[in-house]
Coordinates of C-alpha atoms and ligand atoms in Angstrom, one line a residue:
X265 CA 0.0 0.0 0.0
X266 CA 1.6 3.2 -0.6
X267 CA 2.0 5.6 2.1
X268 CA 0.2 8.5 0.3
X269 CA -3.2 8.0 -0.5
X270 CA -5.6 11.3 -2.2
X271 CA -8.9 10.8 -1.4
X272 CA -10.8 12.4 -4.3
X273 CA -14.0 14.3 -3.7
X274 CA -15.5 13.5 -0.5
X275 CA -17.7 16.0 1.4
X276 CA -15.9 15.7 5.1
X277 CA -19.4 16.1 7.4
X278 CA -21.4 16.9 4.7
X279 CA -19.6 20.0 3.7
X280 CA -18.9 21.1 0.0
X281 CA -16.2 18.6 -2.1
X282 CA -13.0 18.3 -1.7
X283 CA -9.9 16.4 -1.5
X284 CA -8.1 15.0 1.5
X285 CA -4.1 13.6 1.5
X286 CA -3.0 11.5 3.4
X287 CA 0.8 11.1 4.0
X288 CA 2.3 8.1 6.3
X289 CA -1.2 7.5 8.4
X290 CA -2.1 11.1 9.0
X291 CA -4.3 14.0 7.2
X292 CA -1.7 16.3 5.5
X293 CA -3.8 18.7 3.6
X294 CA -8.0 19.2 3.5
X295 CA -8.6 21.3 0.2
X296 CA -9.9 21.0 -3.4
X297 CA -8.1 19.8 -6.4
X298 CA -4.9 18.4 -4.9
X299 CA -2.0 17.4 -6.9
X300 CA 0.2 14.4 -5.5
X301 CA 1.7 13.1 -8.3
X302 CA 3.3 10.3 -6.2
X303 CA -0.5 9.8 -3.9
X304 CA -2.5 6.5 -4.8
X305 CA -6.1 7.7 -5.6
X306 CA -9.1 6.7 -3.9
X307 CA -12.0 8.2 -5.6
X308 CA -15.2 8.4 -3.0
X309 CA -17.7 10.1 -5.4
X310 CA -19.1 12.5 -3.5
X311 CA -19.4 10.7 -0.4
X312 CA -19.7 12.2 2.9
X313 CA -16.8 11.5 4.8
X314 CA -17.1 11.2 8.9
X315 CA -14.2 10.9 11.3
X316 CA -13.6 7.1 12.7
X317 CA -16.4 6.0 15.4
X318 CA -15.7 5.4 18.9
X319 CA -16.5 2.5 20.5
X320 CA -16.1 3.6 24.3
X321 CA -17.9 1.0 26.1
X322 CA -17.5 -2.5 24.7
X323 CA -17.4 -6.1 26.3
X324 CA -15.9 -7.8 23.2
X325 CA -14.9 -11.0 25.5
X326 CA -18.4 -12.3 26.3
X327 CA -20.1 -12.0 22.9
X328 CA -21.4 -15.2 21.5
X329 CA -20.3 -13.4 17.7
X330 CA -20.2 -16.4 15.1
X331 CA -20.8 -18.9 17.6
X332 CA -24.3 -20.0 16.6
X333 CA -27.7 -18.9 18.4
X334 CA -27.9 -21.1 22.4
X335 CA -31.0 -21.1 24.2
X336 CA -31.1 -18.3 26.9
X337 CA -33.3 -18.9 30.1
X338 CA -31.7 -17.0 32.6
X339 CA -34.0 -15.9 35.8
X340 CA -34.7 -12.0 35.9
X341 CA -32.4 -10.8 38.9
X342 CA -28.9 -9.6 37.3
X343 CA -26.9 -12.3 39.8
X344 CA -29.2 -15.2 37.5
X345 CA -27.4 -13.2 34.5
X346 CA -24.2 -13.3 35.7
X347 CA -24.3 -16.8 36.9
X348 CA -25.5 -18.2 33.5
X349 CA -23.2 -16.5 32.1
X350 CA -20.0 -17.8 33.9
X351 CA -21.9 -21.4 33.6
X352 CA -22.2 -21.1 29.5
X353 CA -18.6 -19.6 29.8
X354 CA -17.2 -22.7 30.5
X355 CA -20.1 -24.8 28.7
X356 CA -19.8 -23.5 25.4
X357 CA -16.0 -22.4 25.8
X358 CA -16.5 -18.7 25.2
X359 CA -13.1 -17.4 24.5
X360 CA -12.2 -14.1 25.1
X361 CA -9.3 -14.1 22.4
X362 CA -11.3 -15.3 19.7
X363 CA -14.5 -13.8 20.4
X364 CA -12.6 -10.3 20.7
X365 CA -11.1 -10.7 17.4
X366 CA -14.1 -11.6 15.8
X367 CA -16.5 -8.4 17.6
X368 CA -13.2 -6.5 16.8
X369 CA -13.3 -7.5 12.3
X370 CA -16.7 -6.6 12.8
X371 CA -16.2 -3.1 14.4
X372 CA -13.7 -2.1 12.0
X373 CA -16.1 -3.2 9.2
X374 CA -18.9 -0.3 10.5
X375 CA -16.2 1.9 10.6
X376 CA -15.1 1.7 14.5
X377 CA -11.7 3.0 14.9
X378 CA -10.8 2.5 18.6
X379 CA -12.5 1.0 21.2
X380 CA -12.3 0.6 24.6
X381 CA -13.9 -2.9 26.4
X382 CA -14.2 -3.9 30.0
X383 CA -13.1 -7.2 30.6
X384 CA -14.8 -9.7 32.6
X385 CA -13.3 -10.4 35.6
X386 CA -16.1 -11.7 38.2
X387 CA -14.5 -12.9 42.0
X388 CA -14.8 -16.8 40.7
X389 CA -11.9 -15.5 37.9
X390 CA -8.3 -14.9 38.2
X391 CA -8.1 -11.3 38.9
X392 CA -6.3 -8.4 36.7
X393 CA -2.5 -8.7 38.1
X394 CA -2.8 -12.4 39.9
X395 CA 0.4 -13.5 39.4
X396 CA 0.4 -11.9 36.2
X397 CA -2.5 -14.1 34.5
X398 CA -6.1 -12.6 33.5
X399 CA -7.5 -14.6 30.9
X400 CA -10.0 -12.3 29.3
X401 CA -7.9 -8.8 29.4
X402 CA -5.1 -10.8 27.8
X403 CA -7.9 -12.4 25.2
X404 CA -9.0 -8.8 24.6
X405 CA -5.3 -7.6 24.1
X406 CA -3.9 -10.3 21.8
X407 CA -4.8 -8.6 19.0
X408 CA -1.8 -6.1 20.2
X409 CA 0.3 -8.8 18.4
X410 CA -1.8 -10.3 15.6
X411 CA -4.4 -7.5 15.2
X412 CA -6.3 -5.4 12.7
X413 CA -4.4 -2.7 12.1
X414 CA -7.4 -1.0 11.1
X415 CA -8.2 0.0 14.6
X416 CA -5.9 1.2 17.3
X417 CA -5.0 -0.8 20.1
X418 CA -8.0 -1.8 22.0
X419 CA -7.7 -0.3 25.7
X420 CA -9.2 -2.6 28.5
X421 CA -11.2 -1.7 31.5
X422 CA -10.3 -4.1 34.0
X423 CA -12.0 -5.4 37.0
X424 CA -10.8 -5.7 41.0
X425 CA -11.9 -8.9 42.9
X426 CA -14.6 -8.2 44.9
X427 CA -13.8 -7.1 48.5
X428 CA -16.1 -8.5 50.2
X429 CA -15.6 -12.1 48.6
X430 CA -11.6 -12.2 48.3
X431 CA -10.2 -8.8 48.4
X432 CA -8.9 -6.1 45.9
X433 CA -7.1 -7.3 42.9
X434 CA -4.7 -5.3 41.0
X435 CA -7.3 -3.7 38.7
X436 CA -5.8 -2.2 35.5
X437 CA -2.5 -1.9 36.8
X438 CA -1.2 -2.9 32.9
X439 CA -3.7 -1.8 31.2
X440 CA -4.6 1.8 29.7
X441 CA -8.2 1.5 29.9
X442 CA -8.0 1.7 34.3
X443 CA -10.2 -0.4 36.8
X444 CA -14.1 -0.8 36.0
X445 CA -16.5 -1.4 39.0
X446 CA -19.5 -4.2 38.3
X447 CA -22.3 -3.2 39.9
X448 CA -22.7 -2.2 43.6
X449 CA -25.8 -4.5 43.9
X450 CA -23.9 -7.3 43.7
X451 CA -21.8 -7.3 46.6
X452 CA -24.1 -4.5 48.9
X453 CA -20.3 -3.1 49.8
X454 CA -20.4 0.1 47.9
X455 CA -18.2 2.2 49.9
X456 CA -15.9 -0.6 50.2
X457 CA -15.9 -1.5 47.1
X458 CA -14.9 2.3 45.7
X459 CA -12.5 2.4 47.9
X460 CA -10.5 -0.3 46.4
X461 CA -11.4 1.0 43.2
X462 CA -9.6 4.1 43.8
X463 CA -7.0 2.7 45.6
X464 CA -6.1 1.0 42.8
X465 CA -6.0 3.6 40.6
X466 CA -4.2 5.7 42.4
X467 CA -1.5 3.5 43.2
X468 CA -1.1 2.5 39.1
X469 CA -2.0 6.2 37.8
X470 CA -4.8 4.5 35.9
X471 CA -8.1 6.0 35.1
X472 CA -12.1 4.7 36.5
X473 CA -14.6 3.4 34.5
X474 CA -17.5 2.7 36.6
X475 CA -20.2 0.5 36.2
X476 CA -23.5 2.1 38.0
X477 CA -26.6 0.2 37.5
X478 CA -28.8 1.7 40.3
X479 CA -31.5 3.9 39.4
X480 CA -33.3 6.7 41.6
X481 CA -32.0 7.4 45.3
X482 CA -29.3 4.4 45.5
X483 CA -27.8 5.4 41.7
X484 CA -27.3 9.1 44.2
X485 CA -26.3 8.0 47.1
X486 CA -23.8 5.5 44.7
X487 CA -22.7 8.8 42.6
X488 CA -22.2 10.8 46.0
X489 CA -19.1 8.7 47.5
X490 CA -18.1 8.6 44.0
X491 CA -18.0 12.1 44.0
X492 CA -16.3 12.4 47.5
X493 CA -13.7 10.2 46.2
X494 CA -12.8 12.0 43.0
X495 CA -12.8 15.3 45.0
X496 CA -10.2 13.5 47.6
X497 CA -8.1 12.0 45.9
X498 CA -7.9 14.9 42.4
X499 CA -9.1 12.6 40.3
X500 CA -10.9 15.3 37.9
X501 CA -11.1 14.5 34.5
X502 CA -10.2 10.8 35.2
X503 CA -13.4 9.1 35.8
X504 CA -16.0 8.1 33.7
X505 CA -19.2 6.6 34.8
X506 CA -21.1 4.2 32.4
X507 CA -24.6 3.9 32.1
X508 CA -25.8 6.2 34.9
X509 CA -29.4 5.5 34.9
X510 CA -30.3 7.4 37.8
X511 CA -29.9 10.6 35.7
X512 CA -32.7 9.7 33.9
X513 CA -34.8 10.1 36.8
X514 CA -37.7 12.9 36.4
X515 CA -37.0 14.3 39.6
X516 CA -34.6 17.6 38.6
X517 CA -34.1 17.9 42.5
X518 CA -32.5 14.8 42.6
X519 CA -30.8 15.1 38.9
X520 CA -29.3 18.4 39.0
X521 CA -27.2 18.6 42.1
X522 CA -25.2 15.8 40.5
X523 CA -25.5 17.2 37.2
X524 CA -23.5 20.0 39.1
X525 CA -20.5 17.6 40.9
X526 CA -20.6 16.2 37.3
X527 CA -19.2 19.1 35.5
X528 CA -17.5 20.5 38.5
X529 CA -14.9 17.4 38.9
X530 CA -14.7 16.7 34.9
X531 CA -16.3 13.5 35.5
X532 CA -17.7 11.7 31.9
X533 CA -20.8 9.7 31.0
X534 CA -21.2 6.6 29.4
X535 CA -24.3 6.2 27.9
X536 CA -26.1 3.4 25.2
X537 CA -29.4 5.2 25.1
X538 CA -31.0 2.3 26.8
X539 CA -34.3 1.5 25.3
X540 CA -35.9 -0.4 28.8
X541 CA -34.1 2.1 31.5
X542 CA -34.1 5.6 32.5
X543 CA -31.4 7.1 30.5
X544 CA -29.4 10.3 31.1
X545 CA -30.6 13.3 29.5
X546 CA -28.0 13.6 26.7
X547 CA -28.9 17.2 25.6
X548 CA -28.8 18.6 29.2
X549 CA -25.7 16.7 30.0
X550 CA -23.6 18.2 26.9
X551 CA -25.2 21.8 27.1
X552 CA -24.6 21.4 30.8
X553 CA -20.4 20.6 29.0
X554 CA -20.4 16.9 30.4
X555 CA -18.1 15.2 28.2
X556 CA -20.2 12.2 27.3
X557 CA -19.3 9.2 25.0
X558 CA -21.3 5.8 23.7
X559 CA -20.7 2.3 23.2
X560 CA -22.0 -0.7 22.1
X561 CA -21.8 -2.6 25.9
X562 CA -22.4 -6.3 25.1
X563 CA -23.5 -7.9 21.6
X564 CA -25.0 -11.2 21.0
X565 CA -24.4 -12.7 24.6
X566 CA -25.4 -14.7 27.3
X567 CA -27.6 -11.2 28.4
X568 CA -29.3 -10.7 25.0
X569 CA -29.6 -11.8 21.6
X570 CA -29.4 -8.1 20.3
X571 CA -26.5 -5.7 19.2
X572 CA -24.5 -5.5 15.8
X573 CA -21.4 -3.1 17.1
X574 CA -22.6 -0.5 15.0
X575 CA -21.8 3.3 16.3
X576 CA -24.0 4.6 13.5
X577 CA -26.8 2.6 14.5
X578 CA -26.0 3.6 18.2
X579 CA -26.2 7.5 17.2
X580 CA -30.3 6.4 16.1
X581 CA -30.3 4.9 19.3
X582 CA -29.6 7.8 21.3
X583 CA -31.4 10.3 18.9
X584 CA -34.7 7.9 19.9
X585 CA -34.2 7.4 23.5
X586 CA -33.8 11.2 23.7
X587 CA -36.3 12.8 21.1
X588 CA -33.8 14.1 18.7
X589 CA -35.1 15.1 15.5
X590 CA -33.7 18.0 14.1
X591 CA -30.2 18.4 12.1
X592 CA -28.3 20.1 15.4
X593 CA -29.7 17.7 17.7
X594 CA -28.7 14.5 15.5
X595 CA -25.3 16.1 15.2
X596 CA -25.5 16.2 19.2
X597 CA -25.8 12.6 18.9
X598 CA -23.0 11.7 16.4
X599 CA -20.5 13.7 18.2
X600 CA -20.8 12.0 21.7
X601 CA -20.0 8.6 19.0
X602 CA -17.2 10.4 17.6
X603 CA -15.5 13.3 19.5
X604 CA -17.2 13.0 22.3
X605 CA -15.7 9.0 23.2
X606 CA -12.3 10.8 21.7
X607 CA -12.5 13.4 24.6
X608 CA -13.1 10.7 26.9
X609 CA -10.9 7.8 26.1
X610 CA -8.3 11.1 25.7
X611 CA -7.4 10.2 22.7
X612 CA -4.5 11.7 20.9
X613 CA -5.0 13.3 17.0
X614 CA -8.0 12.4 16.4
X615 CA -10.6 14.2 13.7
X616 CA -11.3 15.2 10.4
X617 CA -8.1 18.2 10.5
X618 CA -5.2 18.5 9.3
X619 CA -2.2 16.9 11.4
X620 CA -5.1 14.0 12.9
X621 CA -4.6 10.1 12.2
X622 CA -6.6 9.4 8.8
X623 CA -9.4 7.3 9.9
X624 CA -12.0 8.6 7.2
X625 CA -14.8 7.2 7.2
X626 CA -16.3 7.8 3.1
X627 CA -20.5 6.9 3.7
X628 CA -22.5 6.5 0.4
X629 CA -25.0 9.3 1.6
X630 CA -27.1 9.2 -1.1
X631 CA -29.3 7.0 -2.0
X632 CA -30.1 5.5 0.9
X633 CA -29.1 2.8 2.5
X634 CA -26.2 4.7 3.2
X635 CA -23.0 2.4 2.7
X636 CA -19.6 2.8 4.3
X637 CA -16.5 1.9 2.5
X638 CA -14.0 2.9 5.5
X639 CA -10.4 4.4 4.8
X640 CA -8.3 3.4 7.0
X641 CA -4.5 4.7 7.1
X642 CA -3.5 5.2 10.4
X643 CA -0.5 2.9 11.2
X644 CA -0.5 2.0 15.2
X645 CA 1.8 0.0 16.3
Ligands
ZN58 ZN1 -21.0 -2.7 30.2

């Protein structure tokens, strides 16, 4: 492949044509008409051309991806969930290498360009940093050495052990991504359980992802030591807390004090637009300057038999969950699956600009159904 490549007459976000170069993985020059003698040529036709999507909350060790359809009969409490999931684990021989890889091919094929996953780590598991071993992190990483180079380097999100069942592990002490917190439901230690969290990261200068499942009062109470723990120990700007359903509650008395700690300690927002759960208010978040960012969370698992890792089809999600109709507010929508998981996951040069990594992502527009053909140069190693 050469290591100039023109793209000829793409619109980048819908704007009038032009051409972009691309010299040794990165944008070198936006404009019309540009003469590379020594560029290969890839002609999009007039397609709109988007920046790479973000995949910021993935699970791409427990999908059941090209693994056939199994039965799922799983009782309604999320502990039944878990525990047939660790029992069809085993069963079926869900591997987290290859099941990443494939959820991985399939990202890059919609167009994903970095992703970040949790790992699953539950207290019957070898924790992150046990004597070096951590089956699914490592599955999720392997592509490090054989991977896609389509995508950059997936990061991880780590688990602890559960305190109250075998003490902290070393969550996300090698891995980018920082420690992720299951639920607090599950162990009904949710002070404890933060604090290990945080000690973690401090001690490994690792960012938080946080799980936080609870809705209403608990999903408060849950976001207020949280809070108290950020403040403590500066963490501002370093956590990020995924799913949040209690800011979907209709109470604003409740919502916007902790809209309020929210932006006053940088802290970011995970959310799927959740079709079955209260979800947070994505337009109030961002105008409130919440950096927010979107994700895919599990595909095709032992949970559910729905997802397809598409970031496109996640920006319809969250347009539906949150009544957004018009141009601006769909924009609103694409950005938290583009910039907005960029600001979060911090990444470095990304965009449709001069001087960013050329992930361009050329979509046939017009006629529908729109059709990506992604261009991928970026080289990570
Ligand atoms: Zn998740």
């Amino acid at each position: 492949m050469s290591q100039t490549l023109l793209v000829r007459n793409g619109r980048p976000m819908g704007g009038p044509a032009c051409d972009l170069l691309i010299r040794d993985g990165h944008i070198a020059e936006i404009a019309p008409h540009i003469v590379a003698p020594d560029a290969g040529i890839e002609d999009v036709a007039g397609a709109l051309v988007l920046p790479g999507l973000v995949e910021a909350h993935a699970h791409l060790d427990k999908s059941l991806w090209g693994m056939g359809w199994r039965p799922n009969d799983a009782g309604p409490r999320l502990i039944d969930k878990v525990d047939n999931e660790r029992m069809l684990k085993r069963a079926i021989n869900i591997d987290p290498a290859r099941q990443s890889a494939r959820q991985v091919v399939l990202s890059v094929g919609h167009g994903t360009t970095h992703i970040r996953s949790a790992c699953r780590c539950g207290h019957r598991d070898r924790p992150v940093g046990h004597r070096g071993r951590g089956r699914h992190p490592r599955g999720v990483c392997r592509h490090r050495r054989h991977r896609d180079r389509r995508v950059s380097p997936v990061r991880p999100v780590a688990p602890p052990r559960h305190p109250g069942t075998d003490g902290p592990g070393d969550a996300g002490r090698r891995h980018r991504g920082g420690g992720h917190r299951p639920v607090f439901g599950m162990d009904r230690d949710p002070k404890g359980h933060l604090d290990a969290v945080f000690a973690l990261a401090q001690k490994y200068g690792r960012p938080i992802d946080i799980h936080l499942h609870e809705p209403g009062e608990m999903g408060a109470f849950s976001f207020d030591l949280i809070f108290e723990r950020t403040r403590a120990l500066g963490m501002q700007g370093q956590v990020v807390v995924s799913h949040a359903f209690c800011l979907g509650h209709p109470d604003r008395d409740l919502v916007d004090p902790m809209i309020a700690q929210l932006v006053e300690l940088d802290i970011g927002i995970m959310s799927t637009g959740p079709a079955g759960r209260p979800a947070p208010p994505l337009k109030r978040l961002l105008e409130a300057g919440i950096r927010m960012c979107s994700g895919s969370d599990g595909i095709r698992d032992t949970w559910g038999p729905y997802g397809n890792a598409d970031m496109l089809e996640r920006v319809m999600f969250l347009g539906l969950r949150n009544g957004l109709r018009r141009d601006d507010e769909v924009e609103l929508a694409f950005g938290v699956c583009t910039s907005g998981g960029a600001s979060v996951m911090r990444l470095d040069g990304y965009g449709l600009k001069v001087g960013a990594r050329a992930t361009c992502l050329p979509c046939r527009a017009r006629p529908s159904p729109m059709r990506r053909c992604p261009v991928h140069c970026a080289a990570w190693s």
